[in-house]
Amino acid sequence: MKHLVSINDLDKDSALALLDLADELKSSLLEREIRKLPTLRGRTVFTVFYENSTRTRSSFETAAKWLSADVVNISAGSSSVKKGESLQDTGQTLTAIGAEALIVRHPNSGAPAQLAQWLSPDGVHGPSIINAGDGQHEHPSQALLDALTFRQHHGGFEGRKLVVVGDILHSRVARSDLLLFSKLGAEVVFVAPPTLLPVGVEEWPCRVSHDLDAELHDADAVQLLRVQEERMKAGEAFFPSVREYAALYGMSKKRLALLRDDAIVMHPGPMIRGMEINFDVADSPQTAVLQQVNNGVHVRIAILITLLTGADEA
């Protein structure tokens, strides 16, 4: 395994191996006074972000530093990208500097996969490329940390149900969650207004609904999505008002009561309180958002170890 640009790079066994390694790392690191492993000492990891990020970038950076790697951050706004440098030239420059892994977030779908083709055409040499979110395409490490959080609460995936609610159309998290959870045996239900569903979604391995209340009573987890206004063109109207969206698709205290006591509420962040999630729900014991953030560090440690040392060594 050289790169992780899509959940499709993983089969069921390799996905579960990453979750198992993340779980093992989480328990072992908690026992250490100093959370530092020598695994990637002397390795150089670059985070290359063309879009803003808090959770993904900081957790990848934390993961690499806990593994003793040398970490360099590249932001599009303060790099030669601002002068017009192409993604290919940026990647080749960082490879020449000594990058062994490039963690890439890009507004264009497919950019990390293209970068992998440019820098590692044989799939053996060159740096490992890790997709930290590309346009409306995928966000594989987010799906893995969502799955880890889900498994910690429910023990497995077979016969379980994940409800994904909100802006499916613009969400890379929804796509990666669907690919991973369905691969692991869970049922995935997309709930959204028709205007926020992709064309052809009926052919995807999921069930589609417009009635959130009807899907909550037997849900094991609800993944709430932020409405991504930054991906909507000026003048586009996908729903009449924020108030109507919150009334129909927001997770309110009343809707939280429809869930079973063991069901959890998740959110990839950032949360817009008062829109897709009520203030009371955001701070509820059933909401696992901070657990997701914590799991993100350990999942990303597992990804870096597996890609840079090999699955057997991991």
Short mmCIF file of C-alpha atoms in Angstrom, two decimals:
data_model
loop_
_atom_site.label_atom_id
_atom_site.label_comp_id
_atom_site.label_asym_id
_atom_site.label_seq_id
_atom_site.Cartn_x
_atom_site.Cartn_y
_atom_site.Cartn_z
CA MET A 1 0.00 0.00 0.00
CA LYS A 2 1.73 3.13 -1.29
CA HIS A 3 -0.99 5.80 -1.24
CA LEU A 4 -4.35 6.48 0.37
CA VAL A 5 -6.36 8.65 -2.01
CA SER A 6 -9.68 6.79 -1.80
CA ILE A 7 -11.49 4.28 0.39
CA ASN A 8 -11.37 2.10 -2.73
CA ASP A 9 -7.62 1.74 -2.07
CA LEU A 10 -8.65 -0.46 0.88
CA ASP A 11 -10.36 -3.83 0.91
CA LYS A 12 -12.36 -4.92 3.94
CA ASP A 13 -9.41 -6.64 5.63
CA SER A 14 -7.00 -3.73 5.20
CA ALA A 15 -9.62 -1.26 6.45
CA LEU A 16 -10.22 -3.36 9.56
CA ALA A 17 -6.44 -3.71 10.03
CA LEU A 18 -6.13 0.09 10.12
CA LEU A 19 -8.97 0.32 12.67
CA ASP A 20 -7.38 -2.42 14.80
CA LEU A 21 -3.99 -0.68 14.71
CA ALA A 22 -5.59 2.67 15.63
CA ASP A 23 -7.39 1.05 18.57
CA GLU A 24 -4.19 -0.63 19.75
CA LEU A 25 -2.23 2.62 19.43
CA LYS A 26 -4.89 4.52 21.34
CA SER A 27 -4.76 2.18 24.33
CA SER A 28 -0.95 1.90 24.35
CA LEU A 29 -0.27 5.63 23.97
CA LEU A 30 -2.67 6.47 26.80
CA GLU A 31 -0.46 4.43 29.11
CA ARG A 32 2.67 6.41 28.20
CA GLU A 33 3.69 9.50 30.12
CA ILE A 34 5.31 10.87 26.95
CA ARG A 35 3.29 10.14 23.80
CA LYS A 36 6.21 9.72 21.46
CA LEU A 37 7.23 6.76 19.30
CA PRO A 38 10.47 6.51 17.27
CA THR A 39 8.75 4.80 14.34
CA LEU A 40 9.24 7.56 11.74
CA ARG A 41 12.39 9.17 13.13
CA GLY A 42 14.34 10.72 10.26
CA ARG A 43 11.31 10.69 7.90
CA THR A 44 9.97 13.96 6.44
CA VAL A 45 6.23 14.55 6.09
CA PHE A 46 4.67 17.58 4.37
CA THR A 47 1.10 18.80 4.85
CA VAL A 48 0.05 20.60 1.66
CA PHE A 49 -3.28 22.36 2.17
CA TYR A 50 -4.98 24.40 -0.54
CA GLU A 51 -8.07 24.80 1.67
CA ASN A 52 -8.55 25.82 5.29
CA SER A 53 -8.58 23.11 7.94
CA THR A 54 -8.39 22.78 11.72
CA ARG A 55 -9.09 19.15 12.65
CA THR A 56 -7.57 17.28 9.72
CA ARG A 57 -4.40 19.32 9.47
CA SER A 58 -3.66 19.52 13.19
CA SER A 59 -4.40 15.83 13.78
CA PHE A 60 -2.17 14.71 10.87
CA GLU A 61 0.57 17.00 12.18
CA THR A 62 0.14 15.67 15.72
CA ALA A 63 0.17 12.08 14.43
CA ALA A 64 3.41 12.61 12.50
CA LYS A 65 5.09 14.35 15.44
CA TRP A 66 4.06 11.59 17.86
CA LEU A 67 5.83 9.22 15.45
CA SER A 68 8.96 11.44 15.60
CA ALA A 69 8.75 12.49 11.94
CA ASP A 70 9.93 15.89 10.77
CA VAL A 71 6.79 17.81 9.77
CA VAL A 72 6.66 20.76 7.37
CA ASN A 73 3.44 22.70 6.72
CA ILE A 74 2.74 24.22 3.30
CA SER A 75 -0.21 26.59 2.87
CA ALA A 76 -1.29 27.69 -0.60
CA GLY A 77 -1.73 31.28 0.57
CA SER A 78 1.87 31.62 1.77
CA SER A 79 3.70 29.51 -0.82
CA SER A 80 4.73 29.75 -4.48
CA VAL A 81 1.20 28.62 -5.35
CA LYS A 82 0.29 32.26 -4.78
CA LYS A 83 2.69 33.12 -7.61
CA GLY A 84 1.09 30.65 -9.97
CA GLU A 85 3.08 27.46 -9.34
CA SER A 86 1.22 24.34 -10.44
CA LEU A 87 0.35 21.41 -8.20
CA GLN A 88 2.73 19.21 -10.21
CA ASP A 89 5.66 21.61 -9.76
CA THR A 90 4.91 22.00 -6.05
CA GLY A 91 4.86 18.23 -5.62
CA GLN A 92 8.07 17.71 -7.58
CA THR A 93 9.79 20.47 -5.61
CA LEU A 94 8.82 18.94 -2.26
CA THR A 95 9.90 15.50 -3.49
CA ALA A 96 13.30 16.92 -4.45
CA ILE A 97 13.58 18.47 -0.98
CA GLY A 98 13.08 15.03 0.56
CA ALA A 99 9.37 14.54 1.22
CA GLU A 100 8.46 10.92 1.98
CA ALA A 101 4.76 11.65 2.44
CA LEU A 102 2.53 14.45 1.15
CA ILE A 103 -0.75 14.96 2.97
CA VAL A 104 -2.84 16.92 0.46
CA ARG A 105 -6.09 18.85 0.71
CA HIS A 106 -7.25 20.40 -2.55
CA PRO A 107 -10.47 22.05 -3.83
CA ASN A 108 -10.39 20.01 -7.06
CA SER A 109 -11.70 16.45 -7.04
CA GLY A 110 -9.03 13.97 -8.10
CA ALA A 111 -6.03 16.23 -7.37
CA PRO A 112 -4.32 13.81 -4.89
CA ALA A 113 -4.76 10.88 -7.28
CA GLN A 114 -3.25 12.93 -10.12
CA LEU A 115 -0.37 13.97 -7.87
CA ALA A 116 0.30 10.32 -7.07
CA GLN A 117 0.51 9.60 -10.82
CA TRP A 118 2.97 12.45 -11.33
CA LEU A 119 5.25 11.70 -8.39
CA SER A 120 4.99 7.92 -8.19
CA PRO A 121 4.01 6.58 -11.63
CA ASP A 122 5.24 3.07 -10.81
CA GLY A 123 3.45 2.99 -7.45
CA VAL A 124 6.71 2.10 -5.72
CA HIS A 125 9.12 5.02 -5.80
CA GLY A 126 8.40 8.59 -4.78
CA PRO A 127 6.49 9.93 -1.77
CA SER A 128 3.27 8.47 -0.41
CA ILE A 129 0.22 10.63 -1.17
CA ILE A 130 -2.52 10.86 1.45
CA ASN A 131 -5.81 12.47 0.50
CA ALA A 132 -6.89 14.89 3.24
CA GLY A 133 -9.99 15.89 1.28
CA ASP A 134 -10.34 16.67 -2.43
CA GLY A 135 -13.23 18.81 -3.64
CA GLN A 136 -16.53 16.93 -3.54
CA HIS A 137 -14.81 13.59 -4.03
CA GLU A 138 -13.49 11.87 -0.88
CA HIS A 139 -11.99 12.20 2.60
CA PRO A 140 -10.78 8.67 3.46
CA SER A 141 -9.14 9.34 6.83
CA GLN A 142 -12.35 11.00 8.07
CA ALA A 143 -14.35 7.91 7.10
CA LEU A 144 -11.86 5.70 8.97
CA LEU A 145 -12.12 7.74 12.16
CA ASP A 146 -15.91 7.74 11.83
CA ALA A 147 -15.84 3.96 11.51
CA LEU A 148 -13.53 3.62 14.51
CA THR A 149 -15.87 5.76 16.63
CA PHE A 150 -18.87 3.74 15.43
CA ARG A 151 -17.16 0.42 16.25
CA GLN A 152 -16.12 1.56 19.72
CA HIS A 153 -19.79 2.09 20.54
CA HIS A 154 -21.37 -0.85 18.70
CA GLY A 155 -18.63 -3.47 18.41
CA GLY A 156 -19.04 -4.02 14.67
CA PHE A 157 -20.87 -3.08 11.49
CA GLU A 158 -22.92 -6.05 10.27
CA GLY A 159 -26.64 -5.33 10.58
CA ARG A 160 -25.98 -1.80 11.83
CA LYS A 161 -27.38 1.43 10.37
CA LEU A 162 -25.67 4.76 9.70
CA VAL A 163 -27.86 7.75 8.79
CA VAL A 164 -26.02 10.57 6.99
CA VAL A 165 -27.96 13.84 7.03
CA GLY A 166 -27.54 17.13 5.20
CA ASP A 167 -25.56 18.45 2.26
CA ILE A 168 -24.80 15.14 0.54
CA LEU A 169 -24.31 16.90 -2.79
CA HIS A 170 -21.15 18.77 -1.78
CA SER A 171 -19.86 16.33 0.85
CA ARG A 172 -16.72 14.27 0.39
CA VAL A 173 -17.28 12.83 3.87
CA ALA A 174 -20.64 11.37 2.81
CA ARG A 175 -19.04 9.63 -0.18
CA SER A 176 -16.17 8.13 1.83
CA ASP A 177 -18.48 7.09 4.67
CA LEU A 178 -20.76 5.33 2.18
CA LEU A 179 -17.88 3.45 0.56
CA LEU A 180 -16.37 2.36 3.88
CA PHE A 181 -19.46 1.54 5.93
CA SER A 182 -21.08 -0.41 3.10
CA LYS A 183 -17.77 -2.28 2.58
CA LEU A 184 -17.80 -3.21 6.27
CA GLY A 185 -21.40 -4.47 6.17
CA ALA A 186 -23.48 -1.58 7.54
CA GLU A 187 -26.59 -0.09 5.95
CA VAL A 188 -26.15 3.56 4.94
CA VAL A 189 -29.13 5.91 4.57
CA PHE A 190 -28.76 9.37 3.03
CA VAL A 191 -31.29 11.94 4.27
CA ALA A 192 -31.46 15.31 2.54
CA PRO A 193 -33.72 17.62 0.56
CA PRO A 194 -33.80 16.63 -3.14
CA THR A 195 -31.77 19.72 -4.06
CA LEU A 196 -28.85 18.55 -1.88
CA LEU A 197 -28.58 15.04 -3.35
CA PRO A 198 -26.22 14.18 -6.23
CA VAL A 199 -27.62 13.16 -9.61
CA GLY A 200 -27.75 9.36 -9.82
CA VAL A 201 -27.57 8.79 -6.06
CA GLU A 202 -30.33 6.18 -6.42
CA GLU A 203 -27.75 3.90 -8.04
CA TRP A 204 -25.30 4.18 -5.14
CA PRO A 205 -25.13 1.42 -2.47
CA CYS A 206 -27.37 3.31 -0.07
CA ARG A 207 -31.00 4.09 0.64
CA VAL A 208 -32.27 7.65 0.13
CA SER A 209 -34.90 9.36 2.28
CA HIS A 210 -36.26 12.86 2.79
CA ASP A 211 -37.87 12.13 6.18
CA LEU A 212 -35.31 12.34 8.99
CA ASP A 213 -37.74 11.48 11.80
CA ALA A 214 -38.67 8.19 10.13
CA GLU A 215 -35.03 7.04 10.06
CA LEU A 216 -34.05 7.76 13.67
CA HIS A 217 -35.79 5.04 15.70
CA ASP A 218 -33.52 2.21 14.47
CA ALA A 219 -30.37 4.23 13.69
CA ASP A 220 -27.12 3.22 15.37
CA ALA A 221 -25.46 6.52 14.47
CA VAL A 222 -26.41 9.79 12.80
CA GLN A 223 -23.71 11.63 10.88
CA LEU A 224 -24.67 15.29 10.51
CA LEU A 225 -23.16 17.32 7.67
CA ARG A 226 -22.57 21.04 7.41
CA VAL A 227 -24.19 22.89 4.52
CA GLN A 228 -21.14 23.90 2.47
CA GLU A 229 -22.01 27.38 1.32
CA GLU A 230 -18.44 27.92 0.06
CA ARG A 231 -19.08 25.30 -2.66
CA MET A 232 -22.33 26.91 -3.79
CA LYS A 233 -22.33 29.50 -6.55
CA ALA A 234 -23.65 32.98 -5.82
CA GLY A 235 -27.37 33.15 -6.33
CA GLU A 236 -27.99 29.41 -5.97
CA ALA A 237 -30.78 28.54 -3.54
CA PHE A 238 -30.82 24.92 -2.35
CA PHE A 239 -33.47 25.48 0.36
CA PRO A 240 -35.83 28.35 1.25
CA SER A 241 -34.24 29.40 4.55
CA VAL A 242 -31.93 28.36 7.37
CA ARG A 243 -34.95 28.14 9.68
CA GLU A 244 -36.74 25.70 7.37
CA TYR A 245 -33.61 23.60 6.90
CA ALA A 246 -33.09 23.39 10.67
CA ALA A 247 -36.74 22.43 11.17
CA LEU A 248 -36.65 19.61 8.60
CA TYR A 249 -33.08 18.31 8.81
CA GLY A 250 -31.53 19.72 11.99
CA MET A 251 -30.81 17.47 14.98
CA SER A 252 -32.97 18.98 17.71
CA LYS A 253 -33.44 17.86 21.29
CA LYS A 254 -36.80 16.40 20.26
CA ARG A 255 -35.14 14.35 17.51
CA LEU A 256 -32.38 13.23 19.85
CA ALA A 257 -35.10 11.69 22.04
CA LEU A 258 -36.21 9.56 19.06
CA LEU A 259 -32.84 7.78 19.03
CA ARG A 260 -32.11 4.68 21.10
CA ASP A 261 -30.04 5.32 24.21
CA ASP A 262 -27.01 3.58 22.66
CA ALA A 263 -27.17 5.51 19.37
CA ILE A 264 -24.62 8.26 18.81
CA VAL A 265 -24.56 11.58 16.96
CA MET A 266 -21.46 12.35 14.89
CA HIS A 267 -20.26 15.36 12.92
CA PRO A 268 -17.06 15.79 10.86
CA GLY A 269 -16.90 19.48 11.85
CA PRO A 270 -16.98 22.34 11.89
CA MET A 271 -20.45 22.32 13.48
CA ILE A 272 -22.84 25.18 12.77
CA ARG A 273 -24.83 25.23 15.99
CA GLY A 274 -28.43 26.23 15.49
CA MET A 275 -28.52 24.94 11.92
CA GLU A 276 -27.72 21.25 11.45
CA ILE A 277 -27.32 20.69 15.19
CA ASN A 278 -29.02 22.24 18.20
CA PHE A 279 -26.87 23.67 21.02
CA ASP A 280 -28.22 21.12 23.52
CA VAL A 281 -27.53 18.22 21.16
CA ALA A 282 -23.99 19.40 20.42
CA ASP A 283 -23.17 19.14 24.12
CA SER A 284 -25.16 15.97 24.78
CA PRO A 285 -23.45 12.80 26.14
CA GLN A 286 -24.76 10.99 23.04
CA THR A 287 -22.78 13.29 20.77
CA ALA A 288 -19.40 11.75 19.90
CA VAL A 289 -17.80 14.69 18.07
CA LEU A 290 -14.82 15.08 20.41
CA GLN A 291 -14.34 11.30 20.44
CA GLN A 292 -14.13 11.49 16.63
CA VAL A 293 -11.48 14.21 16.88
CA ASN A 294 -9.46 12.16 19.37
CA ASN A 295 -9.78 9.03 17.23
CA GLY A 296 -8.61 11.03 14.23
CA VAL A 297 -5.11 11.33 15.67
CA HIS A 298 -4.79 7.58 16.21
CA VAL A 299 -6.29 6.68 12.83
CA ARG A 300 -3.82 9.02 11.12
CA ILE A 301 -0.94 7.52 13.11
CA ALA A 302 -2.05 4.11 11.82
CA ILE A 303 -2.20 5.42 8.23
CA LEU A 304 1.29 6.95 8.40
CA ILE A 305 2.82 3.83 9.93
CA THR A 306 1.18 1.56 7.36
CA LEU A 307 2.14 3.65 4.34
CA LEU A 308 5.69 4.53 5.39
CA THR A 309 6.80 1.27 7.04
CA GLY A 310 4.60 -1.31 5.30
CA ALA A 311 1.61 -3.29 6.51
CA ASP A 312 3.72 -6.15 7.93
CA GLU A 313 5.87 -3.79 9.98
CA ALA A 314 2.77 -1.94 11.16
#
